[in-house]
Coordinates of C-alpha atoms in Angstrom, one line a residue:
M1 CA 38.4 38.8 -7.7
L2 CA 38.2 35.9 -10.2
A3 CA 37.2 33.5 -7.5
A4 CA 34.4 35.7 -6.4
L5 CA 33.3 36.3 -10.0
S6 CA 33.3 32.6 -10.7
S7 CA 31.0 32.0 -7.7
A8 CA 28.7 34.9 -8.6
V9 CA 28.3 33.6 -12.2
T10 CA 27.6 30.1 -11.0
M11 CA 24.9 31.3 -8.6
A12 CA 23.4 33.5 -11.4
A13 CA 23.3 30.5 -13.7
I14 CA 21.6 28.4 -11.1
E15 CA 19.0 31.1 -10.5
A16 CA 18.4 31.5 -14.2
R17 CA 17.5 27.8 -14.6
R18 CA 15.6 27.4 -11.4
G19 CA 12.6 25.2 -12.0
D20 CA 13.9 24.0 -15.4
L21 CA 16.7 21.7 -14.6
W22 CA 17.8 19.2 -11.9
M23 CA 21.0 21.0 -10.9
L24 CA 23.5 18.9 -9.0
H25 CA 26.6 20.0 -7.1
A26 CA 28.8 17.8 -9.3
A27 CA 31.5 17.4 -11.9
G28 CA 30.9 15.8 -15.2
V29 CA 32.8 14.2 -18.1
A30 CA 31.4 13.1 -21.4
G31 CA 32.3 10.2 -23.6
P32 CA 32.4 10.2 -27.5
D33 CA 28.7 9.1 -27.6
G34 CA 27.7 12.1 -25.4
G35 CA 27.1 10.0 -22.3
V36 CA 28.0 12.0 -19.2
V37 CA 29.3 10.5 -16.0
V38 CA 28.2 12.8 -13.2
L39 CA 30.4 12.8 -10.1
V40 CA 28.4 14.1 -7.1
G41 CA 30.0 15.3 -3.9
E42 CA 30.1 18.1 -1.4
S43 CA 32.9 20.7 -1.3
G44 CA 36.2 19.0 -0.7
A45 CA 35.0 15.6 -2.0
G46 CA 37.6 15.7 -4.9
K47 CA 35.4 16.7 -7.9
T48 CA 37.8 19.2 -9.4
T49 CA 40.8 16.9 -8.9
A50 CA 38.9 14.0 -10.4
V51 CA 37.7 16.0 -13.5
R52 CA 41.3 17.4 -14.1
T53 CA 42.4 13.8 -14.6
L54 CA 39.4 12.3 -16.3
A55 CA 38.8 15.1 -18.8
R56 CA 42.3 14.7 -20.3
T57 CA 40.8 11.8 -22.3
A58 CA 37.1 12.8 -22.1
G59 CA 35.0 15.9 -22.7
Y60 CA 35.0 18.4 -19.9
V61 CA 31.4 19.2 -18.8
S62 CA 31.8 21.0 -15.5
D63 CA 33.7 20.9 -12.2
E64 CA 30.9 22.5 -10.1
T65 CA 27.3 22.2 -11.4
V66 CA 25.7 19.8 -13.8
G67 CA 22.2 20.6 -15.1
I68 CA 19.9 17.8 -16.3
D69 CA 16.4 18.1 -17.8
A70 CA 13.6 15.6 -17.2
S71 CA 14.5 13.7 -20.4
G72 CA 18.1 13.1 -19.2
T73 CA 19.7 15.7 -21.5
V74 CA 22.7 17.3 -19.8
L75 CA 23.6 21.0 -20.3
P76 CA 27.3 21.7 -20.0
Y77 CA 28.7 24.4 -17.7
R78 CA 32.4 24.6 -18.8
K79 CA 33.5 27.2 -16.3
P80 CA 37.1 27.7 -15.3
L81 CA 38.2 25.1 -12.8
S82 CA 38.5 26.4 -9.2
V83 CA 41.7 24.8 -8.0
I84 CA 43.0 24.7 -4.5
T85 CA 46.6 25.9 -4.6
E86 CA 49.2 25.7 -1.9
G87 CA 50.1 29.0 -0.4
V88 CA 47.0 30.8 -1.8
T89 CA 44.0 31.6 0.4
H90 CA 41.5 31.5 -2.4
K91 CA 40.8 28.9 -5.2
V92 CA 42.8 29.8 -8.4
Q93 CA 40.7 29.9 -11.6
R94 CA 42.3 27.9 -14.4
S95 CA 40.7 27.6 -17.9
P96 CA 39.9 24.2 -19.5
D97 CA 42.3 25.1 -22.3
E98 CA 45.1 25.9 -19.9
L99 CA 44.6 22.4 -18.3
A100 CA 44.3 20.7 -21.7
L101 CA 40.9 19.3 -20.9
G102 CA 38.8 17.6 -23.6
A103 CA 36.3 19.3 -25.9
L104 CA 32.7 18.3 -25.9
P105 CA 31.7 15.5 -28.3
A106 CA 29.5 16.3 -31.3
A107 CA 26.8 14.0 -29.9
E108 CA 24.1 15.5 -27.7
L109 CA 25.0 15.2 -24.0
H110 CA 22.9 12.8 -22.0
L111 CA 23.1 11.4 -18.5
S112 CA 24.9 8.1 -18.5
R113 CA 25.7 7.4 -14.8
L114 CA 25.4 9.0 -11.4
I115 CA 28.4 8.4 -9.1
L116 CA 28.6 9.5 -5.5
L117 CA 32.2 10.3 -4.6
A118 CA 33.7 8.9 -1.4
R119 CA 37.4 9.6 -1.4
R120 CA 39.3 8.0 1.4
P121 CA 42.9 9.3 1.4
G122 CA 45.5 6.7 2.1
S123 CA 43.2 3.8 1.2
S124 CA 44.6 1.2 -1.2
D125 CA 41.2 -0.2 -2.0
A126 CA 39.0 1.1 -4.8
R127 CA 35.6 -0.2 -5.6
L128 CA 32.2 0.8 -7.0
V129 CA 29.3 0.0 -4.7
P130 CA 25.6 0.0 -5.8
V131 CA 23.6 2.4 -3.7
P132 CA 19.9 1.6 -3.0
T133 CA 17.6 4.2 -4.6
S134 CA 16.1 5.1 -1.2
E135 CA 19.6 6.0 0.1
A136 CA 20.8 7.6 -3.1
I137 CA 18.0 10.1 -3.5
A138 CA 18.5 11.4 0.0
E139 CA 22.2 12.1 -0.8
L140 CA 21.4 13.5 -4.2
A141 CA 18.7 15.8 -2.8
G142 CA 21.3 17.2 -0.4
Q143 CA 23.5 18.1 -3.3
S144 CA 20.8 19.6 -5.5
S145 CA 20.0 23.3 -6.1
A146 CA 16.4 24.6 -6.2
L147 CA 15.0 21.1 -6.1
V148 CA 11.6 22.1 -4.8
Q149 CA 11.0 24.4 -7.7
L150 CA 11.4 21.6 -10.2
R151 CA 8.3 20.0 -11.6
R152 CA 7.9 16.5 -10.2
P153 CA 11.3 16.5 -8.6
V154 CA 11.2 13.2 -6.7
R155 CA 9.7 11.3 -9.6
T156 CA 12.3 12.9 -12.0
M157 CA 15.2 11.7 -9.8
V158 CA 13.8 8.2 -9.5
E159 CA 13.1 7.9 -13.2
L160 CA 16.6 9.1 -14.2
I161 CA 18.3 6.8 -11.6
D162 CA 16.3 3.9 -12.9
R163 CA 17.0 4.7 -16.6
T164 CA 20.8 4.9 -16.0
G165 CA 21.1 1.6 -14.1
G166 CA 21.2 2.9 -10.6
V167 CA 23.5 5.0 -8.5
L168 CA 27.1 3.9 -7.6
R169 CA 29.4 5.0 -4.9
A170 CA 33.0 5.3 -5.8
E171 CA 35.2 4.5 -2.8
Y172 CA 38.8 5.2 -3.6
G173 CA 42.1 6.7 -2.3
E174 CA 43.8 8.3 -5.3
V175 CA 42.3 9.8 -8.4
G176 CA 44.1 7.3 -10.6
D177 CA 42.1 4.6 -8.9
L178 CA 38.9 6.5 -9.6
A179 CA 39.8 6.7 -13.3
A180 CA 40.2 2.9 -13.5
L181 CA 36.9 2.4 -11.7
L182 CA 35.0 4.7 -14.1
R183 CA 36.2 2.9 -17.2
D184 CA 33.9 0.1 -16.0
A185 CA 31.0 2.4 -15.1
A186 CA 31.0 4.7 -18.1
S187 CA 28.7 2.6 -20.2
P188 CA 26.0 1.1 -17.9
S189 CA 23.3 -1.2 -19.0
P190 CA 20.2 1.0 -18.5
S191 CA 17.2 -0.6 -17.0
A192 CA 14.0 -0.8 -19.1
G193 CA 12.2 1.2 -16.4
S194 CA 9.4 3.6 -17.2
E195 CA 8.4 6.9 -15.8
P196 CA 7.0 6.5 -12.2
A197 CA 3.2 6.6 -12.3
D198 CA 1.4 9.4 -10.6
P199 CA 1.0 8.2 -7.0
A200 CA -2.5 7.1 -6.1
P201 CA -4.1 6.7 -2.6
L202 CA -4.3 3.3 -1.2
R203 CA -7.6 1.4 -1.5
L204 CA -8.7 0.9 2.0
A205 CA -10.1 -2.2 3.6
D206 CA -13.1 -2.0 6.0
P207 CA -12.2 -0.9 9.5
A208 CA -11.2 -3.8 11.7
P209 CA -13.8 -4.9 14.2
G210 CA -13.6 -2.9 17.4
S211 CA -11.6 0.0 15.8
P212 CA -12.9 3.5 16.5
G213 CA -15.3 4.7 13.8
D214 CA -15.2 8.3 14.8
G215 CA -12.6 10.8 16.2
A216 CA -9.9 12.6 14.2
R217 CA -9.5 12.4 10.5
Y218 CA -6.0 12.0 9.1
Q219 CA -4.9 13.8 6.0
R220 CA -1.5 14.1 4.1
A221 CA 0.1 17.4 4.6
D222 CA 1.0 19.4 1.5
A223 CA 4.0 18.0 -0.3
V224 CA 6.0 19.2 -3.3
D225 CA 6.2 15.6 -4.7
W226 CA 6.2 12.0 -3.5
C227 CA 7.0 8.7 -5.1
A228 CA 7.1 5.0 -4.2
L229 CA 10.6 3.5 -4.3
P230 CA 11.8 0.0 -5.5
D231 CA 12.3 -1.3 -1.9
D232 CA 8.8 -0.7 -0.6
R233 CA 9.8 2.7 0.8
L234 CA 8.4 6.0 -0.2
A235 CA 10.0 9.4 -0.6
V236 CA 8.3 12.6 0.3
L237 CA 9.6 16.1 -0.5
S238 CA 8.2 18.9 1.6
G239 CA 8.7 22.6 0.8
H240 CA 9.4 25.4 3.2
T241 CA 8.5 29.1 3.0
D242 CA 12.1 30.1 2.4
G243 CA 12.2 28.0 -0.8
S244 CA 14.2 25.2 0.7
G245 CA 12.8 21.6 1.2
T246 CA 13.2 18.4 3.2
L247 CA 13.2 15.0 1.6
R248 CA 12.2 12.1 3.8
V249 CA 12.3 8.4 3.0
L250 CA 9.5 6.5 4.8
A251 CA 9.8 2.8 5.7
G252 CA 7.8 0.2 7.6
V253 CA 4.1 1.0 7.9
A254 CA 4.7 4.7 7.2
P255 CA 4.3 4.4 3.4
T256 CA 1.0 2.6 3.8
L257 CA -0.3 5.3 6.2
W258 CA 0.9 8.1 4.0
R259 CA -0.9 6.7 0.9
A260 CA -4.1 5.9 2.9
A261 CA -4.4 9.2 4.8
S262 CA -6.9 11.0 2.6
G263 CA -9.2 12.3 5.2
V264 CA -9.9 8.9 6.8
R265 CA -10.3 7.9 10.5
R266 CA -8.0 5.9 12.6
G267 CA -9.9 2.7 12.2
E268 CA -9.5 2.7 8.4
L269 CA -5.7 3.3 8.8
V270 CA -5.5 0.4 11.3
A271 CA -7.3 -1.8 8.8
A272 CA -4.9 -0.8 6.1
V273 CA -1.9 -1.7 8.2
D274 CA -3.5 -5.0 9.3
A275 CA -4.1 -5.9 5.7
A276 CA -0.6 -5.2 4.6
F277 CA 1.5 -6.4 7.6
A278 CA 1.5 -9.3 10.0
C279 CA 1.4 -7.2 13.2
P280 CA 0.4 -8.7 16.5
D281 CA -1.1 -5.3 17.5
P282 CA -1.8 -3.3 14.3
G283 CA -3.5 -0.6 16.4
E284 CA -0.4 0.1 18.5
V285 CA 1.9 0.0 15.5
T286 CA -0.4 2.4 13.7
D287 CA -0.6 4.9 16.6
R288 CA 3.2 5.0 17.0
A289 CA 3.7 5.6 13.3
L290 CA 0.9 8.3 13.2
E291 CA 2.6 10.1 16.1
S292 CA 5.9 10.2 14.2
L293 CA 4.4 11.3 10.9
I294 CA 2.4 14.1 12.6
E295 CA 5.5 15.2 14.5
A296 CA 7.4 15.3 11.2
G297 CA 4.7 17.5 9.7
L298 CA 3.8 14.9 7.1
L299 CA 0.3 14.2 8.3
R300 CA -2.4 16.3 9.9
A301 CA -5.1 15.3 12.3
S302 CA -8.4 17.2 12.4
V303 CA -11.7 16.6 14.1

């Protein structure tokens, strides 16, 4: 009954803050200055085990869901910990007090670091690996609740990642190794990045000589949000009728075509690709990319 109740309360809390917070399937611990290290991972990744160890000397924030607003403020969710117990078919609920987990600091909680958990049982190596933003947001989106209801969700993720010095992946075998790793990661040197600017369409060059000047017009499909990434890629979050979403990271010529597709014809898109890339045959490259983008539902072609 307690396991079912814990799950029901968590789902109700997520529903209540839908559209207000970036809610991650994650554990969190807070330092004395209020900086919260968020440990992101799917079920079975070791979040509860990690927080039981880490929160003995830090503030317990959550073992299940961490909510972050657009400014980086973290809202604690100090639920009982759901502990896998040998011989018991359900997760046993154990209170933070029973487990002697730390109280929250007096300082306001704020996001300090995002860590993707990659536990590798039996491994003797432990390391923190920087994760490119284009890879990190795809993983973080998959561990987020109600992301499509959040205002500017992709740009919010990118801004918070940038502000906290980038995402790290913790590769470790035992929880003691993770604790040692996080001592080095708890106080990152935030970058001086600023909020991503509102995306703007690409300024198009004149169509290349010989390119068709008529035919279909290409238009971006509706998207919840999109944002350029630091490695010349571009992330697009599409929404579905059931309230879910799909985040895609575009690479190669696809970001150029996405930004340029504002009701223009093929010749203008070929010219944009030709201006940005050294392609032996920009027309062929453009056509292949357009076919993929249309098949993915990211672009529309109309007469």
